[in-house]
Coordinates of C-alpha atoms and ligand atoms in Angstrom, one line a residue:
M624 CA 50.3 -55.0 28.9
K625 CA 50.8 -58.3 27.1
D626 CA 50.1 -61.5 29.1
T627 CA 47.8 -59.5 31.5
V628 CA 44.1 -59.9 32.0
Y629 CA 42.1 -57.4 30.0
D630 CA 38.9 -55.8 30.9
V631 CA 37.7 -56.1 27.3
A632 CA 38.9 -58.1 24.3
I633 CA 37.4 -56.9 21.0
V634 CA 37.5 -59.2 18.0
G635 CA 37.3 -57.1 14.8
A636 CA 38.8 -53.6 14.2
G637 CA 36.4 -52.5 11.5
M638 CA 34.8 -49.1 11.8
V639 CA 32.7 -50.2 14.8
G640 CA 35.2 -52.4 16.7
A641 CA 38.0 -49.8 16.5
T642 CA 35.7 -47.0 17.7
L643 CA 34.6 -49.1 20.7
A644 CA 38.3 -49.8 21.5
S645 CA 39.1 -46.1 21.5
L646 CA 36.0 -45.2 23.7
L647 CA 36.9 -47.8 26.2
S648 CA 40.6 -47.1 26.4
R649 CA 39.9 -43.4 26.8
A650 CA 37.6 -44.3 29.7
G651 CA 40.5 -46.2 31.3
F652 CA 39.7 -49.8 30.5
A653 CA 42.4 -52.3 29.6
V654 CA 41.6 -53.3 26.0
A655 CA 42.9 -55.9 23.6
L656 CA 41.9 -55.5 19.9
V657 CA 42.2 -58.5 17.5
E658 CA 42.1 -57.8 13.8
A659 CA 42.6 -60.3 10.9
V660 CA 43.6 -57.7 8.2
E661 CA 45.8 -54.7 8.9
P662 CA 43.8 -51.6 7.7
A663 CA 45.4 -50.0 4.7
E664 CA 46.7 -46.4 5.1
F665 CA 44.2 -43.9 3.7
D666 CA 45.6 -42.4 0.5
P667 CA 44.1 -38.9 -0.2
G668 CA 45.8 -39.0 -3.6
A669 CA 43.8 -42.0 -4.8
D670 CA 40.3 -41.7 -6.2
V671 CA 37.3 -41.8 -3.9
G672 CA 36.6 -45.4 -2.7
L673 CA 33.5 -47.3 -3.8
R674 CA 32.3 -47.8 -0.2
V675 CA 31.1 -44.7 1.5
S676 CA 28.8 -44.2 4.5
A677 CA 26.3 -41.5 5.5
I678 CA 27.5 -40.7 9.0
S679 CA 24.7 -39.3 11.2
P680 CA 25.3 -36.3 13.6
G681 CA 24.9 -38.8 16.5
S682 CA 27.6 -41.0 15.1
A683 CA 29.8 -38.0 14.5
A684 CA 29.5 -37.1 18.2
I685 CA 30.5 -40.7 19.1
L686 CA 33.5 -40.6 16.8
Q687 CA 34.5 -37.2 18.3
Q688 CA 34.5 -38.9 21.8
A689 CA 36.6 -41.7 20.3
G690 CA 39.2 -39.2 19.1
A691 CA 38.7 -40.0 15.4
W692 CA 36.3 -37.3 14.1
K693 CA 39.0 -34.5 13.8
K694 CA 41.2 -36.9 11.8
I695 CA 38.3 -37.8 9.5
T696 CA 37.1 -34.3 8.8
A697 CA 40.7 -33.1 8.1
Q698 CA 40.4 -35.3 4.9
R699 CA 37.8 -35.3 2.1
V700 CA 34.3 -35.6 3.5
R701 CA 31.1 -33.9 2.5
P702 CA 28.4 -32.7 4.9
Y703 CA 24.9 -32.6 3.6
R704 CA 22.1 -30.3 4.8
R705 CA 19.3 -31.4 2.6
M706 CA 17.7 -34.9 2.0
Q707 CA 15.3 -35.2 -1.0
V708 CA 13.1 -38.2 -1.5
E709 CA 11.1 -38.9 -4.7
D710 CA 8.9 -41.8 -5.6
G711 CA 9.1 -41.3 -9.3
V712 CA 5.3 -40.6 -9.5
E713 CA 4.5 -37.7 -7.2
P714 CA 5.7 -34.3 -8.7
E715 CA 6.5 -32.9 -5.2
P716 CA 9.6 -34.5 -3.5
L717 CA 9.7 -35.0 0.2
V718 CA 12.4 -32.6 1.5
F719 CA 14.2 -32.5 4.8
D720 CA 16.3 -29.4 5.5
A721 CA 18.7 -29.4 8.4
P722 CA 18.1 -25.9 9.8
V723 CA 14.3 -26.5 9.8
F724 CA 15.0 -29.2 12.4
N725 CA 17.6 -27.2 14.3
L726 CA 20.4 -29.3 13.0
E727 CA 23.6 -28.0 11.6
R728 CA 23.7 -30.9 9.1
L729 CA 21.8 -34.0 8.4
G730 CA 24.9 -36.1 8.0
T731 CA 28.4 -36.4 6.4
I732 CA 29.5 -38.6 3.6
V733 CA 32.7 -40.4 4.5
E734 CA 34.7 -43.1 2.7
N735 CA 34.7 -46.4 4.7
A736 CA 38.4 -46.7 4.2
L737 CA 38.9 -43.2 5.8
L738 CA 36.7 -44.1 8.8
Q739 CA 38.5 -47.3 9.5
W740 CA 42.0 -45.9 9.0
S741 CA 41.3 -42.9 11.3
A742 CA 39.9 -45.1 14.0
W743 CA 42.8 -47.5 13.6
Q744 CA 45.3 -44.6 13.9
V745 CA 43.7 -43.7 17.2
V746 CA 43.9 -47.2 18.6
S747 CA 47.5 -47.8 17.5
A748 CA 48.8 -44.5 18.9
G749 CA 49.8 -44.0 22.6
G750 CA 50.2 -47.7 23.5
L751 CA 46.9 -47.7 25.5
I752 CA 45.4 -50.6 23.5
D753 CA 47.2 -53.9 22.8
T754 CA 46.5 -54.7 19.1
Y755 CA 46.8 -58.3 17.8
C756 CA 47.1 -57.8 14.1
P757 CA 47.2 -59.7 11.8
D758 CA 45.6 -62.4 14.0
R759 CA 42.3 -64.3 14.1
L760 CA 40.0 -65.5 16.7
G761 CA 40.5 -69.3 17.3
G762 CA 38.0 -69.9 20.0
I763 CA 36.4 -68.6 23.2
E764 CA 36.3 -70.6 26.4
L765 CA 34.4 -69.5 29.5
S766 CA 36.6 -69.8 32.5
G767 CA 35.6 -68.4 35.9
P768 CA 35.5 -64.6 36.1
H769 CA 37.2 -64.3 32.7
N770 CA 36.8 -65.6 29.1
R771 CA 39.9 -67.2 27.5
V772 CA 40.2 -66.0 23.9
S773 CA 42.6 -68.1 21.8
L774 CA 44.1 -66.6 18.7
G775 CA 45.3 -68.2 15.4
S776 CA 48.9 -67.3 16.4
G777 CA 48.6 -69.4 19.5
Q778 CA 48.3 -66.4 21.9
V779 CA 45.7 -66.7 24.6
L780 CA 44.1 -63.6 26.1
K781 CA 41.9 -63.4 29.2
A782 CA 39.2 -60.8 29.4
S783 CA 36.2 -60.0 31.7
L784 CA 34.2 -59.3 28.6
V785 CA 34.6 -60.3 24.9
V786 CA 33.1 -58.2 22.2
G787 CA 32.3 -59.6 18.7
A788 CA 32.7 -56.8 16.2
D789 CA 33.8 -59.1 13.5
G790 CA 31.2 -58.3 10.8
A791 CA 28.3 -60.1 9.2
A792 CA 30.0 -63.5 9.1
S793 CA 31.0 -63.2 12.8
K794 CA 33.0 -66.1 14.2
V795 CA 32.3 -64.8 17.7
R796 CA 28.5 -65.2 17.0
K797 CA 29.0 -68.7 15.6
T798 CA 31.2 -69.7 18.5
L799 CA 28.4 -68.6 20.9
G800 CA 25.9 -70.6 18.9
V801 CA 23.6 -67.6 18.5
R802 CA 21.1 -68.1 15.7
Q803 CA 20.1 -65.4 13.2
A804 CA 16.8 -64.7 11.4
Q805 CA 17.8 -64.0 7.9
F806 CA 15.9 -62.4 5.0
T807 CA 17.6 -62.3 1.6
Y808 CA 16.2 -59.6 -0.5
N809 CA 17.3 -61.1 -3.8
Q810 CA 18.7 -57.6 -4.5
H811 CA 22.1 -56.2 -4.9
G812 CA 23.3 -52.7 -4.2
L813 CA 25.2 -51.3 -7.2
V814 CA 27.8 -48.7 -6.2
A815 CA 29.9 -46.2 -8.3
V816 CA 31.2 -42.7 -8.3
V817 CA 29.4 -40.5 -10.8
G818 CA 29.8 -36.9 -12.0
K819 CA 26.8 -35.1 -13.4
Q820 CA 26.7 -31.9 -15.5
K821 CA 26.0 -29.8 -12.4
P822 CA 28.0 -30.5 -9.2
N823 CA 26.1 -32.0 -6.3
P824 CA 25.2 -29.1 -4.1
G825 CA 25.3 -31.1 -0.8
V826 CA 22.1 -33.0 -1.2
A827 CA 21.4 -36.7 -0.4
W828 CA 19.0 -37.5 -3.1
Q829 CA 16.9 -40.7 -3.3
R830 CA 14.4 -41.8 -5.9
F831 CA 12.3 -44.9 -5.3
L832 CA 12.1 -46.9 -8.6
P833 CA 10.1 -50.1 -9.3
G834 CA 13.2 -52.4 -8.9
G835 CA 14.5 -50.5 -5.8
P836 CA 15.8 -47.1 -4.6
L837 CA 18.5 -45.1 -6.3
A838 CA 20.6 -42.8 -4.1
F839 CA 23.1 -40.0 -5.0
L840 CA 25.2 -39.1 -2.0
P841 CA 27.4 -35.9 -2.3
L842 CA 31.2 -36.1 -2.4
A843 CA 33.7 -33.4 -1.6
D844 CA 34.6 -32.8 -5.2
G845 CA 31.0 -32.3 -6.4
R846 CA 30.6 -35.8 -7.7
S847 CA 28.1 -38.3 -6.1
S848 CA 28.5 -41.8 -4.8
I849 CA 25.5 -43.8 -6.0
V850 CA 23.8 -46.8 -4.4
W851 CA 21.3 -48.4 -6.8
T852 CA 19.3 -51.2 -5.4
R853 CA 18.4 -53.7 -8.2
P854 CA 17.0 -57.2 -8.3
S855 CA 20.0 -59.5 -8.3
A856 CA 19.6 -60.7 -11.9
E857 CA 19.3 -57.1 -13.1
A858 CA 22.3 -56.1 -11.1
E859 CA 24.3 -58.9 -12.8
R860 CA 23.2 -57.7 -16.2
M861 CA 24.0 -54.1 -15.4
M862 CA 27.5 -54.9 -14.1
A863 CA 28.2 -56.5 -17.5
L864 CA 27.1 -53.4 -19.5
D865 CA 29.8 -51.2 -21.1
D866 CA 30.1 -47.7 -19.6
P867 CA 27.9 -45.8 -22.3
S868 CA 25.0 -48.3 -21.9
F869 CA 25.2 -48.2 -18.1
I870 CA 25.3 -44.4 -18.2
A871 CA 22.2 -44.3 -20.5
E872 CA 20.3 -46.4 -17.9
L873 CA 21.4 -44.3 -15.0
D874 CA 20.6 -41.1 -16.9
A875 CA 17.1 -42.4 -17.5
A876 CA 16.7 -43.4 -13.9
S877 CA 17.9 -40.1 -12.5
S878 CA 16.5 -37.8 -15.1
G879 CA 15.8 -34.3 -14.0
W880 CA 18.4 -34.4 -11.3
L881 CA 21.5 -32.2 -11.9
G882 CA 21.6 -32.9 -15.7
A883 CA 23.3 -35.6 -17.6
I884 CA 26.1 -37.9 -16.4
E885 CA 29.5 -36.8 -17.5
T886 CA 31.9 -39.2 -15.7
L887 CA 31.5 -42.7 -14.3
G888 CA 34.1 -44.6 -12.2
P889 CA 34.4 -48.4 -11.6
R890 CA 31.3 -50.3 -10.4
A891 CA 30.7 -52.9 -7.7
A892 CA 27.7 -54.8 -6.5
F893 CA 26.9 -56.1 -3.0
P894 CA 24.2 -58.6 -2.0
L895 CA 21.6 -57.2 0.3
S896 CA 20.0 -59.0 3.3
M897 CA 18.5 -58.4 6.7
R898 CA 20.0 -60.5 9.5
L899 CA 18.9 -60.3 13.1
S900 CA 20.6 -62.2 15.8
E901 CA 18.3 -63.9 18.3
S902 CA 20.6 -62.6 21.1
Y903 CA 23.3 -60.0 21.4
A904 CA 24.9 -61.3 24.6
S905 CA 25.8 -64.6 26.2
R906 CA 28.5 -66.0 28.4
R907 CA 30.5 -62.8 29.1
T908 CA 30.4 -62.0 25.4
V909 CA 28.4 -59.4 23.4
L910 CA 27.9 -58.7 19.7
I911 CA 28.0 -55.2 18.1
G912 CA 27.7 -53.8 14.6
D913 CA 27.1 -56.1 11.7
A914 CA 28.1 -59.1 13.9
A915 CA 24.7 -58.5 15.6
H916 CA 22.5 -57.1 12.8
V917 CA 22.5 -56.3 9.1
V918 CA 19.9 -53.9 7.8
H919 CA 18.9 -52.9 4.3
P920 CA 21.1 -49.9 3.3
L921 CA 18.2 -47.8 1.9
A922 CA 18.4 -45.3 4.7
G923 CA 22.2 -45.6 5.3
Q924 CA 21.8 -46.7 8.9
G925 CA 23.9 -49.9 9.1
V926 CA 27.2 -48.6 10.5
N927 CA 25.3 -45.8 12.4
L928 CA 23.5 -48.6 14.4
G929 CA 26.9 -50.1 15.0
F930 CA 28.4 -46.9 16.4
A931 CA 25.3 -46.5 18.6
D932 CA 25.9 -50.1 19.9
A933 CA 29.5 -49.2 20.7
A934 CA 28.5 -46.0 22.5
A935 CA 25.7 -47.7 24.5
L936 CA 28.0 -50.5 25.5
A937 CA 30.8 -48.1 26.6
E938 CA 28.2 -46.1 28.7
L939 CA 27.0 -49.3 30.3
L940 CA 30.5 -50.5 31.2
I941 CA 31.5 -47.1 32.6
A942 CA 28.4 -47.0 34.8
T943 CA 28.9 -50.6 35.9
R944 CA 32.5 -50.0 36.9
R945 CA 31.6 -46.8 38.8
A946 CA 29.1 -48.9 40.8
G947 CA 31.8 -51.5 41.5
G948 CA 30.1 -54.1 39.4
D949 CA 31.4 -56.9 37.1
I950 CA 31.3 -55.7 33.5
G951 CA 30.8 -59.3 32.2
S952 CA 27.9 -60.1 34.6
A953 CA 24.6 -61.6 33.4
N954 CA 22.9 -58.4 34.4
V955 CA 25.1 -56.2 32.2
L956 CA 24.7 -58.6 29.3
R957 CA 20.9 -58.6 29.7
T958 CA 20.7 -54.8 29.8
Y959 CA 22.8 -54.4 26.7
D960 CA 20.9 -57.1 24.8
R961 CA 17.5 -55.7 25.6
S962 CA 18.3 -52.1 24.8
R963 CA 20.2 -52.6 21.6
R964 CA 18.2 -55.5 20.2
S965 CA 15.0 -53.6 20.3
E966 CA 16.6 -50.5 18.8
S967 CA 18.1 -52.4 15.8
E968 CA 15.0 -54.6 15.3
T969 CA 12.9 -51.4 15.1
M970 CA 15.2 -49.9 12.5
A971 CA 15.5 -53.2 10.5
F972 CA 11.8 -53.7 10.3
G973 CA 11.3 -50.0 9.5
M974 CA 13.7 -50.3 6.6
H975 CA 12.0 -53.6 5.6
A976 CA 8.5 -52.0 5.6
I977 CA 9.6 -48.9 3.6
R978 CA 11.3 -51.2 1.1
S979 CA 8.1 -53.3 0.7
L980 CA 6.0 -50.2 0.4
F981 CA 8.0 -49.1 -2.7
A982 CA 8.7 -52.6 -4.1
I983 CA 5.1 -54.0 -4.1
E984 CA 3.0 -52.2 -6.7
S985 CA -0.3 -53.1 -5.1
L986 CA 0.8 -51.1 -2.0
A987 CA 1.1 -47.9 -4.1
P988 CA -2.0 -46.2 -2.5
L989 CA -0.6 -47.0 1.0
R990 CA 2.7 -45.5 0.0
R991 CA 1.1 -42.3 -1.4
A992 CA -0.9 -41.9 1.9
G993 CA 2.2 -42.4 3.9
L994 CA 4.2 -39.9 1.9
A995 CA 1.4 -37.4 2.2
L996 CA 1.3 -37.9 6.0
V997 CA 5.0 -37.4 6.3
K998 CA 4.8 -34.2 4.1
R999 CA 2.1 -32.6 6.1
S1000 CA 2.8 -33.8 9.7
W1001 CA 5.6 -31.9 11.4
P1002 CA 5.8 -34.2 14.4
V1003 CA 6.1 -37.3 12.1
R1004 CA 8.9 -35.6 10.1
D1005 CA 10.6 -34.5 13.2
M1006 CA 10.5 -37.9 14.8
L1007 CA 11.8 -39.6 11.6
L1008 CA 14.6 -37.1 11.3
Q1009 CA 15.7 -37.3 14.9
R1010 CA 15.9 -41.0 14.5
A1011 CA 17.8 -40.9 11.2
A1012 CA 20.2 -38.3 12.7
G1013 CA 20.9 -40.7 15.6
V1014 CA 19.9 -38.1 18.3
G1015 CA 16.4 -39.3 19.2
A1016 CA 15.3 -40.1 22.8
N1017 CA 16.6 -43.7 22.5
A1018 CA 20.0 -42.7 21.3
P1019 CA 23.0 -43.2 23.6
S1020 CA 23.9 -40.1 25.5
L1021 CA 27.4 -39.9 23.8
A1022 CA 25.5 -39.4 20.5
R1023 CA 23.5 -36.5 22.1
G1024 CA 26.6 -34.6 23.2
T1025 CA 27.5 -36.0 26.6
T1026 CA 31.3 -36.4 26.9
L1027 CA 33.3 -39.4 28.2
Q1028 CA 34.6 -37.2 31.0
E1029 CA 31.0 -36.4 32.1
L1030 CA 30.1 -40.1 32.2
M1031 CA 33.2 -40.9 34.2
R1032 CA 32.7 -38.1 36.8
P1033 CA 31.9 -39.5 40.2
Ligands
FAD2568 C1 25.9 -51.1 -0.6 C2 25.9 -50.7 0.9 C3 25.9 -49.4 1.3 C4 25.9 -49.1 2.6 N1 25.8 -47.7 3.0 C5 25.8 -47.4 4.3 C6 25.6 -46.0 4.7 O1 25.5 -45.1 3.9 N2 25.6 -45.8 6.1 C7 25.6 -46.8 7.0 O2 25.5 -46.5 8.2 N3 25.8 -48.1 6.6 C8 25.9 -48.4 5.3 N4 26.1 -49.7 5.0 C9 26.3 -50.7 6.0 C10 27.8 -50.7 6.5 O3 28.7 -50.8 5.5 C11 28.0 -51.8 7.6 O4 27.0 -51.7 8.6 C12 29.4 -51.6 8.2 O5 30.4 -51.8 7.3 C13 29.6 -52.7 9.4 O6 30.8 -52.3 10.1 P1 31.4 -53.3 11.2 O7 32.6 -52.7 11.7 O8 30.3 -53.8 12.1 O9 31.8 -54.6 10.4 P2 32.9 -54.9 9.2 O10 33.1 -53.6 8.5 O11 32.5 -56.1 8.5 O12 34.3 -55.1 10.1 C14 34.6 -56.4 10.7 C15 36.1 -56.5 10.9 O13 36.3 -57.7 11.6 C16 37.5 -58.3 11.1 N5 37.3 -59.8 11.3 C17 36.4 -60.6 10.8 N6 36.5 -61.9 11.2 C18 37.6 -61.8 12.1 C19 38.2 -62.8 12.9 N7 37.8 -64.1 13.0 N8 39.3 -62.4 13.7 C20 39.7 -61.1 13.7 N9 39.1 -60.2 12.9 C21 38.1 -60.5 12.1 C22 37.4 -57.9 9.6 O14 38.7 -58.0 9.0 C23 36.9 -56.5 9.7 O15 38.0 -55.5 9.8 C24 26.0 -50.1 3.6 C25 26.1 -51.4 3.2 C26 26.1 -51.8 1.9 C27 26.1 -53.2 1.5

């Protein structure tokens, strides 16, 4: 397929870009996928990685259609059926149980390395997708009915549509000149793998503390992957602590939950920000995943939003092709931009508001009232859960169980 004109050229084969490539090639589009760093083979013998994601049922359905979910679940993953939220003050936690909401599970904890490797295996098998790896985006030039994408290696690709899936520092976005509104939280997310006295029974547990939330996400071997949001200076101090001192602080912060900490792996800290692009589409080019938006990780929605972008775009392109339209037309770009930008802005501001409610002490009465409302109101809880599970009314139909074959049927 080299030296041909592609339907779609995707820059970035992270979790989101590789998933879009699989969806589109399975729907019969000619796809080029450019990735700077060849994904490392997932090693099930190595210890659990520091980066994990809570994959919603909606995202799992999308990954299933992309052909990656079976590969993922054949490895170490942990489904969770209960989510428990505490504010460190109220004695009664807020509890969400999957069966109560007619869900088989609330989500699945998966290592990012496994997600990316599984998606990469799908795209590299079968010769349906041309991969350019390792290679980098050089520039994008609008030329008639196609964009010309030049790569660092000197190769030039032509495509009706270019997709920037190249992460938060997206070169595609910069090349388009799309501006971003950015809010830096002055917080870091501290991550580590932790074993407590009692094994994690498959519960995603979160306690809101004055400096930021602390989450324990269940792993296949009974340990938990923690994400502890701390003010940046605090995070720096805590990264420098020796293991016993760090454990003492983590024990105090998670007291009452599964007993004392018995094991602690390496730690890492990631700066947290909210970034929203002013536009997700311009000049036969669209942005998906972190290239378009970065949200606070307190509800573990970042990559789930990215998978929903990928599914929504795939659905739009399939429908456009069926109608005989141009997949890079201004109309297609406008439709994608409107639907996905409003969805991720709603999520980003929702996360921002929840974070503020818990971070600003003077808002404590409002927070208590909000928690009480969620506890007693079934419709509010149901709405929140459907959204978090990625299967609400605004979710792409691939997330709600529609298959690619159904979308392609005349
Ligand atoms: C502490 C923390 C915890 C989180 N927990 C969760 C969670 O539980 N659930 C969740 O949904 N989200 C979570 N997130 C967010 C999630 O990690 C991101 O949303 C996700 O990694 C974004 O994936 P992506 O594929 O869009 O981008 P990336 O993973 O950044 O992938 C971009 C890809 O593009 C490639 N690339 C970059 N530039 C170029 C170029 N010029 N040319 C070619 N290739 C290029 C890169 O090599 C990379 O492979 C968390 C984030 C943090 C910080």
